[in-house]
Coordinates of C-alpha atoms and ligand atoms in Angstrom, one line a residue:
X933 CA -2.5 17.5 -3.6
X934 CA -2.1 14.3 -1.7
X935 CA 1.1 12.4 -2.8
X936 CA 1.4 8.8 -1.8
X937 CA 4.1 6.3 -2.5
X938 CA 4.8 2.6 -1.6
X939 CA 8.1 0.9 -1.3
X940 CA 9.4 -0.2 -4.7
X941 CA 9.7 -4.0 -4.8
X942 CA 12.9 -5.8 -5.5
X943 CA 13.0 -7.5 -8.8
X944 CA 14.9 -10.5 -7.5
X945 CA 11.7 -12.5 -7.2
X946 CA 8.1 -12.6 -8.2
X947 CA 5.3 -10.6 -6.5
X948 CA 3.6 -12.2 -3.5
X949 CA 0.7 -11.3 -1.3
X950 CA 3.0 -9.2 1.1
X951 CA 3.9 -6.9 -1.8
X952 CA 0.3 -7.0 -3.0
X953 CA -1.0 -5.9 0.4
X954 CA 1.1 -2.8 0.6
X955 CA 0.1 -1.8 -2.9
X956 CA -3.6 -2.4 -2.3
X957 CA -3.4 -0.5 1.0
X958 CA -1.9 2.5 -0.8
X959 CA -4.4 2.3 -3.6
X960 CA -7.3 2.3 -1.1
X961 CA -5.9 5.4 0.6
X962 CA -5.3 7.1 -2.8
X963 CA -8.9 6.3 -3.9
X964 CA -10.3 7.4 -0.6
X965 CA -8.5 10.8 -1.0
X966 CA -10.2 11.2 -4.3
X967 CA -13.5 10.2 -2.8
X968 CA -12.9 13.1 -0.3
X969 CA -12.5 15.4 -3.4
X970 CA -8.7 15.7 -3.1
X971 CA -6.3 15.5 -5.9
X972 CA -4.1 12.5 -5.2
X973 CA -1.0 11.2 -6.9
X974 CA 0.1 7.6 -6.4
X975 CA 3.6 6.3 -7.2
X976 CA 4.7 2.7 -7.0
X977 CA 7.3 0.7 -9.0
X978 CA 10.2 -1.6 -8.8
X979 CA 13.7 -1.6 -7.4
X980 CA 15.8 -3.1 -10.1
X981 CA 19.5 -2.7 -9.0
X982 CA 21.7 -4.4 -6.5
X983 CA 23.7 -7.5 -5.8
X984 CA 20.7 -9.8 -5.3
X985 CA 19.4 -8.9 -8.7
X986 CA 22.8 -9.4 -10.3
X987 CA 23.2 -12.8 -8.5
X988 CA 19.7 -14.1 -9.5
X989 CA 20.3 -13.0 -13.1
X990 CA 23.7 -14.8 -13.1
X991 CA 22.2 -17.9 -11.6
X992 CA 19.7 -17.9 -14.4
X993 CA 22.4 -17.3 -17.0
X994 CA 20.9 -14.1 -18.4
X995 CA 22.1 -10.5 -18.3
X996 CA 20.6 -8.4 -15.5
X997 CA 18.8 -6.1 -17.9
X998 CA 16.9 -9.0 -19.6
X999 CA 16.1 -10.5 -16.2
X1000 CA 14.7 -7.3 -14.7
X1001 CA 12.6 -6.5 -17.8
X1002 CA 10.9 -9.9 -17.4
X1003 CA 10.4 -9.7 -13.6
X1004 CA 9.2 -6.1 -13.8
X1005 CA 6.5 -7.2 -16.3
X1006 CA 5.3 -9.8 -13.7
X1007 CA 4.9 -7.0 -11.1
X1008 CA 3.1 -4.6 -13.4
X1009 CA 0.8 -7.5 -14.6
X1010 CA -0.1 -8.4 -11.0
X1011 CA -0.9 -4.7 -10.2
X1012 CA -3.1 -4.5 -13.2
X1013 CA -5.0 -7.6 -12.1
X1014 CA -5.5 -6.0 -8.7
X1015 CA -6.9 -2.8 -10.3
X1016 CA -4.2 -0.5 -8.8
X1017 CA -4.7 3.0 -10.0
X1018 CA -1.2 4.5 -9.7
X1019 CA -0.3 7.6 -11.6
X1020 CA 3.4 7.1 -11.9
X1021 CA 5.5 3.9 -12.2
X1022 CA 9.1 3.9 -10.9
X1023 CA 11.8 1.8 -12.5
X1024 CA 15.2 2.5 -11.1
X1025 CA 16.9 1.6 -14.4
X1026 CA 14.9 4.5 -16.1
X1027 CA 17.5 7.0 -17.4
X1028 CA 15.5 9.9 -15.9
X1029 CA 15.9 8.4 -12.5
X1030 CA 19.6 7.6 -13.0
X1031 CA 20.4 11.1 -14.0
X1032 CA 18.5 12.5 -11.0
X1033 CA 20.5 10.1 -8.7
X1034 CA 23.8 11.2 -10.3
X1035 CA 22.9 14.9 -10.0
X1036 CA 22.2 14.4 -6.3
X1037 CA 25.5 12.5 -5.8
X1038 CA 27.4 15.2 -7.6
X1039 CA 25.9 18.0 -5.5
X1040 CA 26.6 16.1 -2.2
X1041 CA 30.1 15.3 -3.4
X1042 CA 30.8 18.9 -4.2
X1043 CA 29.4 20.0 -0.9
X1044 CA 31.8 17.6 0.9
X1045 CA 29.0 15.4 2.1
X1046 CA 30.5 12.4 0.4
X1047 CA 34.2 11.3 0.9
X1048 CA 36.4 8.3 0.1
X1049 CA 38.1 6.1 2.6
X1050 CA 39.6 2.6 3.1
X1051 CA 37.6 0.4 5.3
X1052 CA 38.1 -3.1 6.7
X1053 CA 35.0 -4.7 8.1
X1054 CA 32.3 -7.3 8.0
X1055 CA 29.8 -7.2 5.1
X1056 CA 26.3 -8.7 5.0
X1057 CA 25.6 -10.1 1.5
X1058 CA 21.9 -10.4 2.3
X1059 CA 21.5 -6.8 3.4
X1060 CA 24.2 -5.5 1.0
X1061 CA 25.9 -3.4 3.7
X1062 CA 28.9 -3.2 6.1
X1063 CA 28.1 -4.1 9.7
X1064 CA 29.5 -2.7 12.8
X1065 CA 29.9 -4.2 16.3
X1066 CA 26.5 -2.7 17.2
X1067 CA 24.9 -5.2 14.9
X1068 CA 26.4 -8.1 16.9
X1069 CA 24.0 -10.0 19.2
X1070 CA 24.7 -10.8 22.9
X1071 CA 26.9 -13.7 21.9
X1072 CA 29.1 -11.4 19.8
X1073 CA 27.8 -12.9 16.6
X1074 CA 26.0 -11.4 13.6
X1075 CA 22.5 -12.9 13.8
X1076 CA 20.8 -14.9 11.0
X1077 CA 19.0 -11.8 9.8
X1078 CA 22.3 -10.7 8.2
X1079 CA 22.7 -14.0 6.2
X1080 CA 26.2 -14.7 5.0
X1081 CA 28.7 -12.2 6.5
X1082 CA 32.2 -11.9 5.1
X1083 CA 35.2 -9.8 6.0
X1084 CA 36.1 -7.2 3.4
X1085 CA 38.9 -4.6 3.0
X1086 CA 38.1 -2.0 0.4
X1087 CA 38.0 1.6 -0.6
X1088 CA 34.6 3.2 -0.8
X1089 CA 32.6 6.4 -0.8
X1090 CA 30.8 7.4 2.4
X1091 CA 28.0 9.8 3.0
X1092 CA 28.4 11.9 6.2
X1093 CA 25.3 10.5 8.0
X1094 CA 26.8 11.1 11.4
X1095 CA 26.9 14.9 10.9
X1096 CA 23.1 15.0 10.7
X1097 CA 22.2 12.5 13.5
X1098 CA 21.5 15.1 16.2
X1099 CA 19.3 17.0 13.7
X1100 CA 17.4 13.8 13.1
X1101 CA 16.9 13.0 16.7
X1102 CA 15.4 16.4 17.3
X1103 CA 13.3 16.1 14.2
X1104 CA 11.8 12.7 15.3
X1105 CA 11.2 13.9 18.8
X1106 CA 9.4 17.0 17.7
X1107 CA 7.4 15.5 14.8
X1108 CA 5.0 13.1 16.3
X1109 CA 3.5 12.1 13.0
X1110 CA 6.7 11.4 11.2
X1111 CA 6.2 7.7 11.9
X1112 CA 2.7 6.2 11.9
X1113 CA 1.4 4.3 13.8
X1114 CA 3.1 6.1 16.7
X1115 CA 4.2 3.0 18.6
X1116 CA 6.9 2.5 15.9
X1117 CA 8.7 5.7 16.9
X1118 CA 10.6 3.9 19.7
X1119 CA 12.2 1.7 17.0
X1120 CA 13.4 4.8 15.2
X1121 CA 14.8 6.5 18.3
X1122 CA 16.7 3.3 19.2
X1123 CA 18.1 3.0 15.8
X1124 CA 19.2 6.6 15.9
X1125 CA 21.2 5.8 19.1
X1126 CA 22.8 2.8 17.4
X1127 CA 23.7 4.7 14.2
X1128 CA 25.6 7.4 16.2
X1129 CA 29.1 8.0 14.8
X1130 CA 28.7 5.9 11.6
X1131 CA 28.7 7.3 8.1
X1132 CA 26.9 5.4 5.3
X1133 CA 28.9 3.6 2.7
X1134 CA 27.1 4.6 -0.6
X1135 CA 29.3 2.9 -3.2
X1136 CA 30.2 -0.6 -4.3
X1137 CA 33.4 -1.3 -6.3
X1138 CA 32.5 -2.4 -9.8
X1139 CA 34.7 -5.6 -9.6
X1140 CA 32.1 -6.8 -7.0
X1141 CA 28.9 -5.2 -8.4
X1142 CA 28.3 -3.9 -11.9
X1143 CA 24.5 -3.7 -11.8
X1144 CA 23.9 -0.3 -10.4
X1145 CA 24.1 3.5 -11.1
X1146 CA 27.7 4.6 -11.8
X1147 CA 29.1 7.2 -9.4
X1148 CA 29.4 10.3 -11.6
X1149 CA 32.7 11.3 -10.0
X1150 CA 34.3 7.9 -10.0
X1151 CA 33.3 5.4 -12.7
X1152 CA 35.0 2.5 -10.9
X1153 CA 32.0 2.4 -8.5
X1154 CA 28.3 2.0 -8.6
X1155 CA 25.8 3.5 -6.1
X1156 CA 24.6 1.5 -3.0
X1157 CA 21.2 0.2 -3.9
X1158 CA 19.3 1.9 -1.1
X1159 CA 20.8 5.3 -1.8
X1160 CA 19.6 4.8 -5.4
X1161 CA 16.2 3.3 -4.5
X1162 CA 15.1 5.9 -1.9
X1163 CA 15.6 8.7 -4.5
X1164 CA 12.7 7.2 -6.6
X1165 CA 10.3 9.1 -4.4
X1166 CA 11.6 12.4 -5.7
X1167 CA 13.1 11.5 -9.1
X1168 CA 9.7 10.3 -10.4
X1169 CA 8.0 13.3 -8.8
X1170 CA 10.1 15.6 -11.1
X1171 CA 12.9 16.7 -8.7
X1172 CA 15.4 18.8 -10.7
X1173 CA 13.8 17.5 -13.9
X1174 CA 14.7 18.6 -17.4
X1175 CA 11.9 21.1 -18.3
X1176 CA 11.2 19.1 -21.4
X1177 CA 10.5 15.9 -19.6
X1178 CA 7.0 14.7 -18.9
X1179 CA 7.6 14.1 -15.2
X1180 CA 5.2 15.8 -12.8
X1181 CA 5.7 19.2 -11.4
X1182 CA 7.8 18.6 -8.3
X1183 CA 6.6 21.6 -6.3
X1184 CA 3.0 20.5 -6.6
X1185 CA 3.7 17.0 -5.3
X1186 CA 6.4 17.5 -2.6
X1187 CA 6.4 16.8 0.3
X1188 CA 4.8 13.4 -0.1
X1189 CA 2.0 13.0 2.4
X1190 CA 2.8 9.4 3.0
X1191 CA 5.4 6.8 2.2
X1192 CA 3.7 3.4 2.8
X1193 CA 6.3 0.9 3.8
X1194 CA 6.7 -2.4 5.7
X1195 CA 8.0 -2.6 9.2
X1196 CA 11.2 -4.3 8.0
X1197 CA 12.3 -1.3 6.1
X1198 CA 11.6 1.4 8.6
X1199 CA 15.1 1.3 10.1
X1200 CA 17.6 2.2 9.0
X1201 CA 16.6 3.1 5.4
X1202 CA 13.4 5.1 5.6
X1203 CA 13.7 6.7 9.1
X1204 CA 17.5 7.4 9.1
X1205 CA 19.0 7.4 5.6
X1206 CA 16.1 9.0 3.8
X1207 CA 15.3 12.0 6.1
X1208 CA 19.1 12.6 6.4
X1209 CA 19.5 12.5 2.7
X1210 CA 16.7 15.0 2.2
X1211 CA 18.1 17.2 5.0
X1212 CA 21.6 17.2 3.4
X1213 CA 20.1 18.0 0.1
X1214 CA 18.6 21.2 1.6
X1215 CA 15.0 20.1 2.3
X1216 CA 13.6 21.8 5.4
X1217 CA 11.7 20.0 8.2
X1218 CA 8.3 20.7 6.7
X1219 CA 9.5 18.9 3.6
X1220 CA 10.2 15.6 5.2
X1221 CA 7.4 13.1 4.5
X1222 CA 5.6 10.9 7.0
X1223 CA 6.0 7.1 7.0
X1224 CA 3.0 4.8 7.3
X1225 CA 4.5 1.6 8.5
X1226 CA 2.4 -1.5 8.0
X1227 CA 2.9 -5.0 9.5
X1228 CA 3.5 -8.2 7.8
X1229 CA 1.3 -11.0 6.5
X1230 CA 2.8 -14.2 7.8
X1231 CA 2.1 -17.7 6.9
X1232 CA 1.6 -19.9 10.0
X1233 CA 3.9 -17.6 12.0
X1234 CA 6.5 -17.8 9.3
X1235 CA 7.3 -15.7 6.2
X1236 CA 5.3 -15.8 3.0
X1237 CA 8.4 -16.4 0.8
X1238 CA 7.9 -19.4 -1.4
X1239 CA 11.0 -21.4 -0.6
X1240 CA 9.6 -24.0 1.8
X1241 CA 6.1 -24.4 0.4
X1242 CA 4.3 -26.9 -1.7
X1243 CA 3.4 -25.9 -5.2
X1244 CA -0.3 -25.5 -4.3
X1245 CA 0.6 -23.4 -1.2
X1246 CA 2.9 -21.2 -3.3
X1247 CA 0.2 -20.6 -5.9
X1248 CA -2.0 -19.2 -3.1
X1249 CA 0.7 -16.6 -2.4
X1250 CA 0.8 -15.4 -5.9
X1251 CA -1.5 -12.4 -6.5
X1252 CA -2.0 -13.1 -10.2
X1253 CA -3.1 -16.6 -9.5
X1254 CA -5.3 -15.5 -6.6
X1255 CA -7.1 -12.9 -8.7
X1256 CA -7.6 -15.6 -11.4
X1257 CA -9.3 -18.0 -9.0
X1258 CA -11.1 -15.6 -6.6
X1259 CA -11.5 -12.4 -8.5
X1260 CA -10.1 -8.9 -7.8
X1261 CA -12.7 -7.9 -5.3
X1262 CA -12.1 -10.8 -3.0
X1263 CA -8.4 -10.4 -3.0
X1264 CA -8.4 -6.6 -2.4
X1265 CA -11.1 -7.0 0.2
X1266 CA -9.3 -9.6 2.2
X1267 CA -5.9 -7.9 2.1
X1268 CA -7.2 -4.8 3.8
X1269 CA -10.0 -6.4 5.9
X1270 CA -8.1 -9.1 7.8
X1271 CA -5.2 -6.9 9.1
X1272 CA -5.0 -3.8 11.3
X1273 CA -2.7 -1.3 9.7
X1274 CA 0.6 -1.5 11.6
X1275 CA 0.1 -5.0 13.0
X1276 CA 0.9 -8.4 11.6
X1277 CA -1.7 -10.9 10.5
X1278 CA -1.7 -14.5 9.4
X1279 CA -2.4 -15.2 5.8
X1280 CA -5.1 -17.8 5.5
X1281 CA -6.8 -18.4 2.1
X1282 CA -9.6 -20.0 4.1
X1283 CA -10.4 -16.6 5.7
X1284 CA -10.2 -14.9 2.3
X1285 CA -13.0 -17.2 1.1
X1286 CA -14.9 -17.0 4.4
X1287 CA -14.8 -13.1 4.6
X1288 CA -15.8 -12.7 0.9
X1289 CA -18.7 -15.2 1.3
X1290 CA -20.1 -13.8 4.6
X1291 CA -19.5 -10.1 4.3
X1292 CA -19.8 -9.5 0.5
X1293 CA -21.8 -12.4 -1.0
X1294 CA -24.2 -13.1 1.9
X1295 CA -24.5 -9.6 3.3
X1296 CA -24.1 -6.9 0.7
X1297 CA -24.8 -9.2 -2.3
X1298 CA -27.9 -10.5 -0.7
X1299 CA -29.2 -7.0 0.2
X1300 CA -28.6 -5.8 -3.3
X1301 CA -30.2 -8.8 -4.9
X1302 CA -33.2 -8.7 -2.6
X1303 CA -33.7 -4.9 -2.9
X1304 CA -33.5 -4.8 -6.7
X1305 CA -35.4 -8.0 -7.3
X1306 CA -38.4 -7.0 -5.2
X1307 CA -38.4 -3.4 -6.5
X1308 CA -38.5 -5.0 -10.0
X1309 CA -41.2 -7.4 -9.0
X1310 CA -43.5 -5.3 -6.8
X1311 CA -43.1 -1.8 -8.2
X1312 CA -41.9 -2.1 -11.8
X1313 CA -38.3 -1.5 -10.9
X1314 CA -39.0 2.0 -9.6
X1315 CA -38.8 3.2 -6.0
X1316 CA -42.1 4.8 -4.9
X1317 CA -42.8 7.6 -2.5
X1318 CA -44.5 6.5 0.7
X1319 CA -46.3 8.0 3.6
X1320 CA -45.2 5.1 5.8
X1321 CA -42.5 5.7 8.5
X1322 CA -41.8 4.0 11.7
X1323 CA -39.0 3.7 14.3
X1324 CA -37.1 1.0 12.4
X1325 CA -37.0 3.2 9.2
X1326 CA -35.9 6.2 11.2
X1327 CA -33.2 4.2 13.1
X1328 CA -31.8 2.8 9.8
X1329 CA -31.7 6.3 8.3
X1330 CA -30.1 7.8 11.4
X1331 CA -27.6 5.0 11.6
X1332 CA -26.1 6.2 8.3
X1333 CA -24.7 9.4 9.9
X1334 CA -22.9 7.3 12.5
X1335 CA -21.6 4.9 9.9
X1336 CA -20.2 7.7 7.9
X1337 CA -18.6 9.3 10.9
X1338 CA -16.9 6.0 11.9
X1339 CA -15.9 5.2 8.4
X1340 CA -14.3 8.6 7.9
X1341 CA -12.5 8.6 11.2
X1342 CA -11.1 5.2 10.5
X1343 CA -10.1 5.9 6.9
X1344 CA -8.4 9.2 8.0
X1345 CA -6.3 7.1 10.3
X1346 CA -5.6 4.6 7.6
X1347 CA -7.5 1.9 9.6
X1348 CA -9.2 0.4 6.6
X1349 CA -10.4 -2.7 8.5
X1350 CA -12.3 -0.6 11.0
X1351 CA -13.8 1.5 8.3
X1352 CA -15.0 -1.7 6.7
X1353 CA -16.5 -2.9 10.0
X1354 CA -18.6 0.2 10.1
X1355 CA -19.9 -0.3 6.5
X1356 CA -20.6 -4.0 7.1
X1357 CA -22.5 -3.3 10.3
X1358 CA -24.7 -0.8 8.3
X1359 CA -25.4 -3.4 5.7
X1360 CA -26.2 -6.0 8.3
X1361 CA -28.6 -3.5 9.9
X1362 CA -30.4 -3.1 6.6
X1363 CA -30.7 -6.9 6.2
X1364 CA -32.1 -7.2 9.7
X1365 CA -34.5 -4.4 8.8
X1366 CA -35.6 -6.4 5.8
X1367 CA -36.1 -9.5 7.9
X1368 CA -38.3 -7.6 10.3
X1369 CA -40.5 -6.1 7.7
X1370 CA -40.6 -9.1 5.4
X1371 CA -41.4 -7.2 2.2
X1372 CA -41.9 -10.6 0.4
X1373 CA -44.8 -11.2 2.7
X1374 CA -46.3 -7.7 3.0
X1375 CA -46.4 -7.5 -0.8
X1376 CA -49.3 -10.0 -0.6
X1377 CA -51.3 -7.6 1.6
X1378 CA -52.8 -4.7 -0.3
X1379 CA -53.2 -2.7 2.9
X1380 CA -49.4 -2.7 3.3
X1381 CA -48.4 -1.2 0.0
X1382 CA -47.1 2.0 1.7
X1383 CA -45.0 0.0 4.1
X1384 CA -43.7 -2.1 1.2
X1385 CA -42.7 0.9 -0.8
X1386 CA -40.9 2.5 2.2
X1387 CA -39.0 -0.7 3.0
X1388 CA -37.8 -1.3 -0.6
X1389 CA -36.7 2.4 -1.0
X1390 CA -34.8 2.1 2.3
X1391 CA -33.1 -1.1 1.1
X1392 CA -32.1 0.3 -2.3
X1393 CA -30.8 3.4 -0.6
X1394 CA -28.5 1.4 1.7
X1395 CA -27.1 -0.4 -1.3
X1396 CA -26.4 2.9 -3.0
X1397 CA -24.7 4.4 0.0
X1398 CA -22.6 1.3 0.6
X1399 CA -21.5 1.3 -3.1
X1400 CA -20.0 4.7 -2.5
X1401 CA -18.2 3.9 0.8
X1402 CA -16.8 0.6 -0.5
X1403 CA -15.5 2.1 -3.7
X1404 CA -11.9 2.7 -2.5
X1405 CA -11.6 -1.0 -1.5
X1406 CA -13.6 -2.8 -4.2
X1407 CA -14.0 -0.4 -7.1
X1408 CA -15.1 -2.9 -9.7
X1409 CA -17.8 -4.4 -7.6
X1410 CA -19.1 -0.9 -6.8
X1411 CA -19.2 0.0 -10.4
X1412 CA -21.3 -3.1 -11.1
X1413 CA -23.6 -2.3 -8.3
X1414 CA -24.0 1.3 -9.5
X1415 CA -24.7 0.0 -13.0
X1416 CA -27.5 -2.2 -11.6
X1417 CA -28.8 0.7 -9.7
X1418 CA -28.8 2.6 -13.0
X1419 CA -26.9 5.3 -11.1
X1420 CA -23.5 5.7 -12.6
X1421 CA -23.5 9.2 -11.3
X1422 CA -22.9 7.8 -7.8
X1423 CA -19.3 7.3 -8.9
X1424 CA -18.8 11.0 -9.1
X1425 CA -20.1 11.7 -5.6
X1426 CA -17.8 13.1 -3.0
X1427 CA -17.8 12.0 0.6
X1428 CA -19.0 15.4 1.7
X1429 CA -22.1 15.1 -0.5
X1430 CA -23.0 11.8 0.9
X1431 CA -26.2 11.7 3.0
X1432 CA -29.3 9.6 3.2
X1433 CA -31.3 10.2 0.0
X1434 CA -28.6 9.9 -2.7
X1435 CA -31.1 8.1 -4.9
X1436 CA -34.2 10.2 -5.4
X1437 CA -37.6 8.4 -4.9
X1438 CA -38.9 7.5 -8.3
X1439 CA -35.5 6.2 -9.4
X1440 CA -35.6 3.2 -11.7
X1441 CA -33.3 0.3 -11.1
X1442 CA -32.2 -2.6 -13.3
X1443 CA -32.8 -6.3 -12.8
X1444 CA -30.0 -7.6 -10.5
X1445 CA -27.3 -10.1 -11.5
X1446 CA -25.2 -11.6 -8.7
X1447 CA -22.4 -9.2 -7.9
X1448 CA -20.5 -11.5 -5.6
X1449 CA -20.9 -15.2 -6.7
X1450 CA -19.8 -17.3 -3.8
X1451 CA -16.2 -18.6 -4.0
X1452 CA -14.5 -21.7 -2.6
X1453 CA -10.9 -22.9 -2.2
X1454 CA -9.6 -25.0 -5.1
X1455 CA -9.7 -28.7 -4.1
Ligands
MSP1132 N1 13.4 -2.7 -2.6 C1 13.2 -2.5 -1.2 C2 12.4 -1.2 -0.9 C3 13.0 0.1 -1.4 S1 11.9 1.4 -1.1 C4 12.8 2.8 -1.6 C5 12.4 -3.6 -0.6 N2 11.8 -4.4 -1.4 S2 11.0 -5.8 -1.1 O1 10.5 -6.3 -2.3 O2 11.8 -6.6 -0.2 O3 9.8 -5.3 -0.2 C6 8.9 -4.3 -0.7 C7 7.8 -4.0 0.3 O4 7.0 -5.2 0.5 C8 8.3 -3.6 1.7 O5 7.7 -2.5 2.2 C9 8.1 -4.8 2.5 O6 7.8 -4.5 3.9 C10 6.8 -5.4 1.9 N3 6.6 -6.8 2.2 C11 7.4 -7.8 1.8 N4 6.9 -8.9 2.4 C12 5.8 -8.6 3.1 C13 4.9 -9.4 3.8 N5 5.0 -10.7 4.0 N6 3.8 -8.7 4.4 C14 3.6 -7.4 4.2 N7 4.5 -6.7 3.5 C15 5.7 -7.2 3.1 O7 12.4 -3.8 0.6

């Protein structure tokens, strides 16, 4: 079983393309695992607690519960539009999750892993945490990343993070694949150095924050939002579940194979708090999941948050709106095509339009259209066996093995863009092959019927193979292609069964309808 999760999105705003990217990336990996024949379970959801949510709800004059219900709906609608195929949906206000968090808190408290102390220090409202001198910059100030910082003197509960730091250092040093891509490991090791000697404040007094999970051993406090949120990865996987609940069987899912997260939440939450929480709960090293850390989509070097944009620009950041104007395939394709996993990229709707039109409409769409149209016109819609063969046919056939190898290597490394490059090159080769043989011309020459039949069968076959390889990224388009190929059974095919010849000669295809009508930017 492959178990994949994403970060759960804060419900203090609406979904934007950054959130959408992460979810599509995870969905592509999840669908690819199924294409490989693996069972895969995909969890995503929303992070509904915390001060920011309480503040936004207050600003709107509604209670936090009403507010998060509405915002949550916006997220789930966006993910439906994008065709995400998750199996479980995490909402941190779900009573099953709350009770799991409370059970864990109780256990850690009873084990002496959580204690109470008075602390006077600086608190970042934006990051919802106390800061130490290590967070000051060279000028001795707390940088702008911390937002408003105020001094506070209060009693809180602390988790003994510092007791486990040396274990964590060793773990990170000896588990190369804990953080992917590997270049991010240095950030984690640096953060471990900085965290030395500090415990984690895991409570917030209710007079300050009411919108959270109450501490089971002291009802004057709620749980720090990160401590609550991280637990979603196990609570919704059935950790210590009530046997009558419908949650999954924990032992069949855990450890998760991959937590897909953005680079901003690698440290300290996912690479320090989370492994230490699991370790303190008694999970052994083999039970600590790997992190796939993706980069950010930026807008003209800045953030994609909507605050400083015109209405039109903001609309092009909104995944629901994007799918409405460009369609699901274009948006999914762009989000994983124009970024290298782990690196940042600039979000440019012009490139979304350009990549869809050149790589899908003009390349794959054109091949599909030509192959099916000519098969319909010249051989009654049926591919015909042929004695014709030449070097160009052989090269095209042989190039599939290479394509498959490149695709699989890239996908196994979560390099979706590279995998797509391999498939697009294969389709381009098939279009060049068509240009060389000019089936529309040789169809007029009766002595070239054998060549015509061979060329058309090769073109149809490339469309069929591409429709299988592209399925994780653009599942709906591939379904439509397979319907036009009259080969719905291709959707059941596993990667290991994929080889030249998936469509038997003599197969009948349908009349093509454009799969990828060209798109343009709204004026
Ligand atoms: N609620 C926390 C995560 C808790 S996980 C136990 C959170 N939420 S978030 O809404 O701020 O971000 C959710 C995810 O979206 C994060 O992984 C973050 O990196 C990602 N992105 C937010 N903006 C992004 C871009 N502009 N580009 C790519 N991903 C970005 O953090």
